[in-house]
Short mmCIF file of C-alpha atoms in Angstrom, two decimals:
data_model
loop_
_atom_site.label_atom_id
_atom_site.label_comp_id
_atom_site.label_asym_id
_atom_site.label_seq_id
_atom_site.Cartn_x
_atom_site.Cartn_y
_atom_site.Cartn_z
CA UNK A 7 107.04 126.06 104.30
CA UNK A 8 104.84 123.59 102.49
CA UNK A 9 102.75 124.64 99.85
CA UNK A 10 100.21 121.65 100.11
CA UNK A 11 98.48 120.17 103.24
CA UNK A 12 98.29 116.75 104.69
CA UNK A 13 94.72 116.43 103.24
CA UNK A 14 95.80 117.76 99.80
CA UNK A 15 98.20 115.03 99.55
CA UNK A 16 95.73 112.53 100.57
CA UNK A 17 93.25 113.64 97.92
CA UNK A 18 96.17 113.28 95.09
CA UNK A 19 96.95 109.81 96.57
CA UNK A 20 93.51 108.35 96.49
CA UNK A 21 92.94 107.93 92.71
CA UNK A 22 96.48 105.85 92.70
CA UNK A 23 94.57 101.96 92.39
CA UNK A 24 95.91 99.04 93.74
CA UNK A 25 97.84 97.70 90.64
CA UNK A 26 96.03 94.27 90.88
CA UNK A 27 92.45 95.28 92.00
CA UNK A 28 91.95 98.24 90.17
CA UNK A 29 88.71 99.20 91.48
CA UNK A 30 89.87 99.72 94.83
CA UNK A 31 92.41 102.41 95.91
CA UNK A 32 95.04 102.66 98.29
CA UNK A 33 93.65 104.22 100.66
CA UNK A 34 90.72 102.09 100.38
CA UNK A 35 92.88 98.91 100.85
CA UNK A 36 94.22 100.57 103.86
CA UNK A 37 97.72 100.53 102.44
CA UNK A 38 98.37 104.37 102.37
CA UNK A 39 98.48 104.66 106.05
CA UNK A 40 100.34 108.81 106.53
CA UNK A 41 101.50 111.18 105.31
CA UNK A 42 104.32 113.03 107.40
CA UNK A 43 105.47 117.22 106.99
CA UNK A 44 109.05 117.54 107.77
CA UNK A 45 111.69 119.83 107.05
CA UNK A 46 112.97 118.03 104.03
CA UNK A 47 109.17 117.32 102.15
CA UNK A 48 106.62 115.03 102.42
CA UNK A 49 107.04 111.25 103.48
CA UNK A 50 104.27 108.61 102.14
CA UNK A 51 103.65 105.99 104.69
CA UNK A 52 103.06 102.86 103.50
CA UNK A 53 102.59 99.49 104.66
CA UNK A 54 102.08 96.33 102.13
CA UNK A 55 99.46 94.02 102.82
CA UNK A 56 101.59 90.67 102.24
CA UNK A 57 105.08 91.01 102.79
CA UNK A 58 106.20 89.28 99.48
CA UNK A 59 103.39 91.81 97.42
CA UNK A 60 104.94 92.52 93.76
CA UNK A 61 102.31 95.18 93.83
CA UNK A 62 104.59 97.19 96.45
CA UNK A 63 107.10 98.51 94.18
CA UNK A 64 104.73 99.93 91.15
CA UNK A 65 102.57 100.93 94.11
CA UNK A 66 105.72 103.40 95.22
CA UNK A 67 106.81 104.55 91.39
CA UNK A 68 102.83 105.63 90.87
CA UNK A 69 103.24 107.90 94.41
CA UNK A 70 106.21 109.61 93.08
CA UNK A 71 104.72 110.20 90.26
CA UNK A 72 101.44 111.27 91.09
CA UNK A 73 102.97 113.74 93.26
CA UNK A 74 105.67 115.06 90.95
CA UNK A 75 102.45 115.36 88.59
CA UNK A 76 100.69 117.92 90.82
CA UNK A 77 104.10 119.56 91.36
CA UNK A 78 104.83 118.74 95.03
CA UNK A 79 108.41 119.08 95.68
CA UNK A 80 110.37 116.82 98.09
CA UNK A 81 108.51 113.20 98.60
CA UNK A 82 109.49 110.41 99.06
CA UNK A 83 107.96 106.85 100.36
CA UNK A 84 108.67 104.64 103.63
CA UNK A 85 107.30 101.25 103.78
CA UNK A 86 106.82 100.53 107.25
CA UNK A 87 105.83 97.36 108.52
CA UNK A 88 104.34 98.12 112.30
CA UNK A 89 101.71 97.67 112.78
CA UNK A 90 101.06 94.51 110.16
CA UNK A 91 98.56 94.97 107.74
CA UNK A 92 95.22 93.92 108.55
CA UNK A 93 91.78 93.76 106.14
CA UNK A 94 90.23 95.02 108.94
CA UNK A 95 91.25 98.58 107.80
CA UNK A 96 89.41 98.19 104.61
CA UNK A 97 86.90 100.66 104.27
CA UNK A 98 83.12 99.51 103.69
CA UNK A 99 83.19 101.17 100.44
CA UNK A 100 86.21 98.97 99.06
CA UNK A 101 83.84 96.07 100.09
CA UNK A 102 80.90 97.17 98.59
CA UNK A 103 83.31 97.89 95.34
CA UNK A 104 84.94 94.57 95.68
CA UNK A 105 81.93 92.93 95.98
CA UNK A 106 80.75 94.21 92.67
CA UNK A 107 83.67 93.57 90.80
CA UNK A 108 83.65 89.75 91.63
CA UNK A 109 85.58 89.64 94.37
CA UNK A 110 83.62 88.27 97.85
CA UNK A 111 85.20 90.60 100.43
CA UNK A 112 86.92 89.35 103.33
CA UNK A 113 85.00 88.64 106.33
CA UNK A 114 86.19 90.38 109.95
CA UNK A 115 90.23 89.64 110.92
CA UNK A 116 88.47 87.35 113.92
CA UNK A 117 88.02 84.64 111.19
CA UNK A 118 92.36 84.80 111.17
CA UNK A 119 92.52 82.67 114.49
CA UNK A 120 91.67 79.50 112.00
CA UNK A 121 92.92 80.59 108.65
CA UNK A 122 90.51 78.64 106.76
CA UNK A 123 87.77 77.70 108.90
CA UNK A 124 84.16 77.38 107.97
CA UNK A 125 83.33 80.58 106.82
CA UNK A 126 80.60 81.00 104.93
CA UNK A 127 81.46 83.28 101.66
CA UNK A 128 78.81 84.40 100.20
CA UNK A 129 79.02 84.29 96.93
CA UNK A 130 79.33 88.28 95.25
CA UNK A 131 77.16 87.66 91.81
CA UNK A 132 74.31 85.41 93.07
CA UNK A 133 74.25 86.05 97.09
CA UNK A 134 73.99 81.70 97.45
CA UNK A 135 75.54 81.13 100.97
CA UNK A 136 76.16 77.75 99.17
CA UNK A 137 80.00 77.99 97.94
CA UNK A 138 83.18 75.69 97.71
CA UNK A 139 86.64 76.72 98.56
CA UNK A 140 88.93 75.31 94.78
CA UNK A 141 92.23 76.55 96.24
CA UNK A 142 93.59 78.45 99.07
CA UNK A 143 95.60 80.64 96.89
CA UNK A 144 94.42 82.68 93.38
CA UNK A 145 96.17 84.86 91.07
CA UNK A 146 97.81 86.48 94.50
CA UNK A 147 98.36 85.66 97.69
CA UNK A 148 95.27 87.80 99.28
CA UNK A 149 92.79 85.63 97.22
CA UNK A 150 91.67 82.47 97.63
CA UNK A 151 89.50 80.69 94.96
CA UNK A 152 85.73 79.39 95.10
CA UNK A 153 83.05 78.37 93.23
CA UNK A 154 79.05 78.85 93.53
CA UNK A 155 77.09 75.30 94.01
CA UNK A 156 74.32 77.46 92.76
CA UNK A 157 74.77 80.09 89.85
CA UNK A 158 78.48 77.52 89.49
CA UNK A 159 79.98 80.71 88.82
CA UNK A 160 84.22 80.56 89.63
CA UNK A 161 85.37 83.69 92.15
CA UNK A 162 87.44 84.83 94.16
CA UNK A 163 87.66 85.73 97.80
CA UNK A 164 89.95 88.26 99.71
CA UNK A 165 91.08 86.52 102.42
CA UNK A 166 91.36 87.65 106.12
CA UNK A 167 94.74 88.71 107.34
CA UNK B 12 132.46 89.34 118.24
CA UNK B 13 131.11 92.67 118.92
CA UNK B 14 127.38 93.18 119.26
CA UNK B 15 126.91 94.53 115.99
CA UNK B 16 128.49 91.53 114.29
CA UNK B 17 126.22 89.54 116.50
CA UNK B 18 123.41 91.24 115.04
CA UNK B 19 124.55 91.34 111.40
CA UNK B 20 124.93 87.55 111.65
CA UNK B 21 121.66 86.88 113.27
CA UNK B 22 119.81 89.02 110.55
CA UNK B 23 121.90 87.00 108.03
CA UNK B 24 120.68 83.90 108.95
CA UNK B 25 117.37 84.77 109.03
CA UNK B 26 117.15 86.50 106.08
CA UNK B 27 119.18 83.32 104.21
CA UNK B 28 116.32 81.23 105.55
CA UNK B 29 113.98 82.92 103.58
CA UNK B 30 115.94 83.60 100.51
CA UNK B 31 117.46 79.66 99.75
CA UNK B 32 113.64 78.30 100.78
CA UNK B 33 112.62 80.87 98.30
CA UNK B 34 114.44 79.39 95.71
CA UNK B 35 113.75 76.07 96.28
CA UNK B 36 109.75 76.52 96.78
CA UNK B 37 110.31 78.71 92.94
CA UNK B 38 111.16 75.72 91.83
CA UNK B 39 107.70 74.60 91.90
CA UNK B 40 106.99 76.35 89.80
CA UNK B 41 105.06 74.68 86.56
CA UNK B 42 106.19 71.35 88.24
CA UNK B 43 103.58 70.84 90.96
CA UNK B 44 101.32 67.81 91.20
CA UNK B 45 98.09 69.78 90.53
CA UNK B 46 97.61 73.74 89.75
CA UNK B 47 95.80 74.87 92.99
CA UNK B 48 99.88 73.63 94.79
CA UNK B 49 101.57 75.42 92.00
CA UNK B 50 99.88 78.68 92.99
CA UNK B 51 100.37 77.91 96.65
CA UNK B 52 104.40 77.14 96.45
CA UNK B 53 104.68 80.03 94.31
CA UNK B 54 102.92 81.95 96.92
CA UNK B 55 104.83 81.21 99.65
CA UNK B 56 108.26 81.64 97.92
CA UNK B 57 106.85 85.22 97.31
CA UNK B 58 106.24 85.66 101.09
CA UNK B 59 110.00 84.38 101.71
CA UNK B 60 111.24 86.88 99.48
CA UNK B 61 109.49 89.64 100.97
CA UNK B 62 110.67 88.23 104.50
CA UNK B 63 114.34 88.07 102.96
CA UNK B 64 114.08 91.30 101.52
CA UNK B 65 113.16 93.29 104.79
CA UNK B 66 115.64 90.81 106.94
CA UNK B 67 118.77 91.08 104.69
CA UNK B 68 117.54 95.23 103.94
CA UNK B 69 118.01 95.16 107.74
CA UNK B 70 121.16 93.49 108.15
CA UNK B 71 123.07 96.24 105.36
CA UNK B 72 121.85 98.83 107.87
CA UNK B 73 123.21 97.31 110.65
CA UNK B 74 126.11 96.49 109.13
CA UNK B 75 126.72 100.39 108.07
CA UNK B 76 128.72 99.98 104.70
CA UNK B 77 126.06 100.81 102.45
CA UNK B 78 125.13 96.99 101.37
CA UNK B 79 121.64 96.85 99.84
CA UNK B 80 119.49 93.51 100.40
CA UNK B 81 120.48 93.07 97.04
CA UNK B 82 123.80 92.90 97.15
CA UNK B 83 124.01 90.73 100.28
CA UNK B 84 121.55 88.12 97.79
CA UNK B 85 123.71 88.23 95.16
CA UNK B 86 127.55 89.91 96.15
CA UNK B 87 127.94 87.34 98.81
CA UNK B 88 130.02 83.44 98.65
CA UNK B 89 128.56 80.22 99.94
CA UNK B 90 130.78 80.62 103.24
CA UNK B 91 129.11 83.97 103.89
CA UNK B 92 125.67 82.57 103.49
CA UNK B 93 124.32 81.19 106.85
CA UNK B 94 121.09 79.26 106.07
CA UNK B 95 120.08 75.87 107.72
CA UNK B 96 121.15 72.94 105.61
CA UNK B 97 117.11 71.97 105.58
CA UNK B 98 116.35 75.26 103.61
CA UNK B 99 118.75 74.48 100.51
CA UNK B 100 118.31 70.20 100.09
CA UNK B 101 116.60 69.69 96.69
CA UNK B 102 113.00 69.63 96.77
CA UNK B 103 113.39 65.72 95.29
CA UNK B 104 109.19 64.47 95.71
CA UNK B 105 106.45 66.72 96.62
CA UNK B 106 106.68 64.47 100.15
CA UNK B 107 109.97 65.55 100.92
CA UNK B 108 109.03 69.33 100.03
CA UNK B 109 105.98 68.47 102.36
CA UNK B 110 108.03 67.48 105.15
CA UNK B 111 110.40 69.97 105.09
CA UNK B 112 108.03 72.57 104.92
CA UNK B 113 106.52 71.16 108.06
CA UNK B 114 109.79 71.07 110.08
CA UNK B 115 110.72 74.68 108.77
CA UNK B 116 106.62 76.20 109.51
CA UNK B 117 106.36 74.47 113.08
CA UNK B 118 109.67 75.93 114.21
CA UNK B 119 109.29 79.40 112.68
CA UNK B 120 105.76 79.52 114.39
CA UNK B 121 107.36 79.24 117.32
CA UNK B 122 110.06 81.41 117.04
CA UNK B 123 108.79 84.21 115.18
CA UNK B 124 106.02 84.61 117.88
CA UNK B 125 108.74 84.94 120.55
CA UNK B 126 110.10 87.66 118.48
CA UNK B 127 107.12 89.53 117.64
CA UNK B 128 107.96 90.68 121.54
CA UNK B 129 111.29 91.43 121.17
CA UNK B 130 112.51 94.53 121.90
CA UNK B 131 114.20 95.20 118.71
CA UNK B 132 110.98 97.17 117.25
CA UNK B 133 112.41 96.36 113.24
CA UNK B 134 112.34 92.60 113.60
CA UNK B 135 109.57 92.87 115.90
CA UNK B 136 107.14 94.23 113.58
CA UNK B 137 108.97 92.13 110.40
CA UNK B 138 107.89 89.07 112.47
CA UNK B 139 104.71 90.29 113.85
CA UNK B 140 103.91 90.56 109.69
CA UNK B 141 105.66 86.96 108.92
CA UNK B 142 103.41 85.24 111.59
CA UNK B 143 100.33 85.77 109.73
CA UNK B 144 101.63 83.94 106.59
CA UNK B 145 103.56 81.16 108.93
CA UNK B 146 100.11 80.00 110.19
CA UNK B 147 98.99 79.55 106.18
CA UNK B 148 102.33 77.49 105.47
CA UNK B 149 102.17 75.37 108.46
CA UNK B 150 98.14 74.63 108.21
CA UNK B 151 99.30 73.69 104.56
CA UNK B 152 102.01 71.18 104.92
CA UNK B 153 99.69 69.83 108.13
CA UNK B 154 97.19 69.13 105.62
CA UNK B 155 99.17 67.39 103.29
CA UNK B 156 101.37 65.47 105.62
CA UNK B 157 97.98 64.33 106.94
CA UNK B 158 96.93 63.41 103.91
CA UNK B 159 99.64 61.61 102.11
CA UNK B 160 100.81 59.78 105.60
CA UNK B 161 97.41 58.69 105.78
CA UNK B 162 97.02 58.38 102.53
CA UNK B 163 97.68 55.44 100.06
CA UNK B 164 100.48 52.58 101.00
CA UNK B 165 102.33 54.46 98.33
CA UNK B 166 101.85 58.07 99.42
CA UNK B 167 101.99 56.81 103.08
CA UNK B 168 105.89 55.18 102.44
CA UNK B 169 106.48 58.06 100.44
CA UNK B 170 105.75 60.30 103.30
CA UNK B 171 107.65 58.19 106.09
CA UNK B 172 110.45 58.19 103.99
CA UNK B 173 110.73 61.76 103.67
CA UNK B 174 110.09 62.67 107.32
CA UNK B 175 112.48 60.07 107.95
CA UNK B 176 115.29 61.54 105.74
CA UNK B 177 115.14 65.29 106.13
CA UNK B 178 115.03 64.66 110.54
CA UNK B 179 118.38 64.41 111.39
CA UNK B 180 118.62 67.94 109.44
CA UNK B 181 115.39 69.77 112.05
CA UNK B 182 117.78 69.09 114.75
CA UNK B 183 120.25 72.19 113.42
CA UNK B 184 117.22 74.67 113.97
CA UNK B 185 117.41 74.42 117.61
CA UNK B 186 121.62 74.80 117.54
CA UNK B 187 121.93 77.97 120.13
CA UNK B 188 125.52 79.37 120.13
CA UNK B 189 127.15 83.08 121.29
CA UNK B 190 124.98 84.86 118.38
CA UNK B 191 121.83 83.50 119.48
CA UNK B 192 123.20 83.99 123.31
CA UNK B 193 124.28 87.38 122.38
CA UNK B 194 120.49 88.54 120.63
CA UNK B 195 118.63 86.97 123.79
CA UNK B 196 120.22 89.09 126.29
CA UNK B 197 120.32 92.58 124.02
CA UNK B 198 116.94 92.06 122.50
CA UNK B 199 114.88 89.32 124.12
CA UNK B 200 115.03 87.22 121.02
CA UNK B 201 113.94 83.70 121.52
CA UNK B 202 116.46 80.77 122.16
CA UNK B 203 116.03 78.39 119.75
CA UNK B 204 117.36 75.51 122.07
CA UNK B 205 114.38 76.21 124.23
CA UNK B 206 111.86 75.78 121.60
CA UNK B 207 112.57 72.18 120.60
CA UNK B 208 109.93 70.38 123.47
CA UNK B 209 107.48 72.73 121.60
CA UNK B 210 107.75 71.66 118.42
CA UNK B 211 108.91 67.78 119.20
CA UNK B 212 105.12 67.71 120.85
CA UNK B 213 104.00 69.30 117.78
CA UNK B 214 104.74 67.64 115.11
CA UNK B 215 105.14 64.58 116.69
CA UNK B 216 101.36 65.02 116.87
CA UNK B 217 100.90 65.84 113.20
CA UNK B 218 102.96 62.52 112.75
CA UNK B 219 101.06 59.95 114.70
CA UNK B 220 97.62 61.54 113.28
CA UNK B 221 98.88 61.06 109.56
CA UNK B 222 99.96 56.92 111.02
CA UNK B 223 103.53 57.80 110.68
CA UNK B 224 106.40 56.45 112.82
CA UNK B 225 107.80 59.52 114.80
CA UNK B 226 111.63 59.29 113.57
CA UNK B 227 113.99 58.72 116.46
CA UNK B 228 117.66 58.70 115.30
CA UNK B 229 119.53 61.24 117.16
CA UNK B 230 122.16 61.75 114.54
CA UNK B 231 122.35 65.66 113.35
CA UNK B 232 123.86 67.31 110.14
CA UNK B 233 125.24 70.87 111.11
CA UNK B 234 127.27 73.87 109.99
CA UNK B 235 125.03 75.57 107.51
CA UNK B 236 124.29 78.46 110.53
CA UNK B 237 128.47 78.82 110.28
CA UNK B 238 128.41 79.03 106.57
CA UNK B 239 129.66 75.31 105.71
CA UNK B 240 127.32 73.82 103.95
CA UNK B 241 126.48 70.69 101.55
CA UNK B 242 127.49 70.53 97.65
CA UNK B 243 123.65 72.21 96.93
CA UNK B 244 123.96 75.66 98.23
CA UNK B 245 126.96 76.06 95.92
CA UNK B 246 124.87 75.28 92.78
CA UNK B 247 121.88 77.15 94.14
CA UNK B 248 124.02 80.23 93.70
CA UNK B 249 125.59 79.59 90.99
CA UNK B 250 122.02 79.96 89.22
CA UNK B 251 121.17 82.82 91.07
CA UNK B 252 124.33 84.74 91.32
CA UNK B 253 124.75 84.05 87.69
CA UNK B 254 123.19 87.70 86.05
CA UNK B 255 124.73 90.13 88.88
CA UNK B 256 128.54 88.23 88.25
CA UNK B 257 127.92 88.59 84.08
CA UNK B 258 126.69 91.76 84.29
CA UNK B 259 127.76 93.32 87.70
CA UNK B 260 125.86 96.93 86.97
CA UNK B 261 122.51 95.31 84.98
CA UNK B 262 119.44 97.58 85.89
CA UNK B 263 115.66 96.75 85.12
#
């Protein structure tokens, strides 16, 4: 009774980006987390990475649309919030991709226990270990804000969570 | 009171946490002391709306007459809103936002980790989420309760002034009554009363390290949990009801 698969709708899904890091998508950022056959269609599991994320609801409108573009019939989206949404389950290509757009990638979840310990970020244009925290918070609440003592280049770092 | 009205009420006042502190921490907006704090208050009222939005989202389902977390923000009267008096004082200096945020943070740590293990698997997992950004907003007001208390003699009387004032309004946040009775025994939620040696010993801590005098008046302003509350929430409202009352049907 359903013309696509579980992986087909997965494949249309991955090209949606993640409104505010476009490079990545969301699958990548480990938001897209299922997608569930049922009698009535097709239901989009997805979790948000902060609970406040603006993202969320352009995030849901591009699924829907996407979909209805490729002519699937019946989906619809549930934001689900168990388990919590962790960095952990971004994929090593969203780092390396990350990385190259400017943003330092976060480090492993373990670094969560002390929210802003002394990490050391590596800085993502010049590699200098040598970097200053500006500001806990960026232009969102996943980013934090640093700066290079070396190349004194500004950027930004995806926080653990 | 039937256990559903128990649990409507309890979601209620957890969600109106989250939504007045919203507010109030918007405020900040273009008017904090130095960029880097306008971009952290602005963050954290966005986590409190995304914590209202699942907790009062909640509530309309338990409540089973179609309200939307919408229409309990904006449909609903100041004596059907059940927020802590704390959550809806003006934000006055950035010391008494400081302070307040570190009586609200320390006691939400607490409590929100006793209900990531309740049984109740939606408010469970909403807290399970809401921990993770509790631990940034209490490390942050530590920080700066550290630093102004310890500060300058002006940011330092500036500070004890503030922890002095907003005190006798922490003590409502441990207030346990039948709803809070009634959500312990059907879900395992925590008991607020039981928390308060916690986070006494807490902050008390926080206090003495940023050379403050731990306040000790005894003397407790109550009623916001019952929906009576002080002149504020009435003009907090009246701002953000205001679009939703002109224009009852306004879409994006």
């Amino acid at each position: 009774m359903h013309v696509h698969s579980k992986d087909d709708i997965f494949r249309m899904l991955s090209v949606i980006p993640d409104p505010e890091i476009p490079v990545v998508n969301i699958y990548e950022m480990g938001m897209l987390r299922d997608v569930v056959l049922d009698d009535t269609g097709y239901e989009v599991i997805l979790t948000p990475t902060y609970t406040g994320c603006p993202a969320m609801g352009m995030i849901e409108a591009d699924i829907l649309a996407t979909l209805a573009h490729n002519g699937v019939k019946g989906a619809r989206v549930k934001m689900v919030m168990d388990p919590a949404w962790t960095t952990d389950w971004m994929s090593g290509v969203a780092k390396d991709k990350l990385r190259t757009y400017g943003i330092a990638p976060p480090l492993h979840s373990s670094c969560n226990n002390d929210v802003f310990g002394h990490n050391i970020i590596k800085c993502p244009r010049c590699q200098s270990d040598d970097t200053v925290m500006l500001s806990r918070f960026g232009a969102t609440a996943c980013k934090a804000l640093y700066q290079c003592n070396d190349c004194k280049e500004p950027f930004e770092y995806f926080k653990c969570h | 009171m039937n256990q559903q009205e128990a649990m409507f009420k309890y979601c209620l006042r957890l969600g109106d946490n989250a939504l007045i502190r919203s507010y109030r921490l918007s405020e900040w907006c273009s008017n904090a002391p130095i960029l880097e704090e306008d971009l952290a208050l602005t963050n954290f009222a966005l986590d409190m709306i995304g914590r209202a939005q699942a907790l009062l989202g909640y509530a309309g389902q338990i409540e089973g007459k179609g309200r939307t977390d919408d229409d309990l923000a904006y449909r609903r009267g100041e004596r059907s809103f059940y927020n802590v008096l704390l959550t809806e004082l003006p934000n006055q200096d950035f010391a008494y936002t400081m302070a307040r945020e570190l009586y609200l943070s320390a006691f939400e740590y607490f409590y929100y980790s006793g209900l990531a293990g309740s049984k109740d698997a939606t408010l469970a997992a909403i807290a399970a989420k809401t921990l993770k950004e509790i631990k940034y907003h209490l490390s942050h007001a530590t920080d700066w309760v550290l630093r102004l208390g310890d500060g300058t003699a002006e940011s330092h009387a500036k500070m004890q002034t503030a922890v002095d004032d907003l005190w006798p309004y922490a003590s409502e946040l441990f207030e346990s009554d039948a709803v809070d009775a009634a959500m312990i025994s059907a879900i395992g939620a925590p008991d607020p009363a039981a928390l308060k040696d916690s986070w006494m010993k807490h902050v008390s801590a926080i206090l003495k390290e940023a050379t403050l005098d731990v306040p000790t008046t005894m003397y407790t302003h109550t009623g916001g949990r019952n929906g009576i509350h002080s002149e504020n929430l009435g003009h907090i409202l009246a701002e953000m009801q205001f679009l939703p009352h002109a224009y009852p049907d306004a879409k994006w």
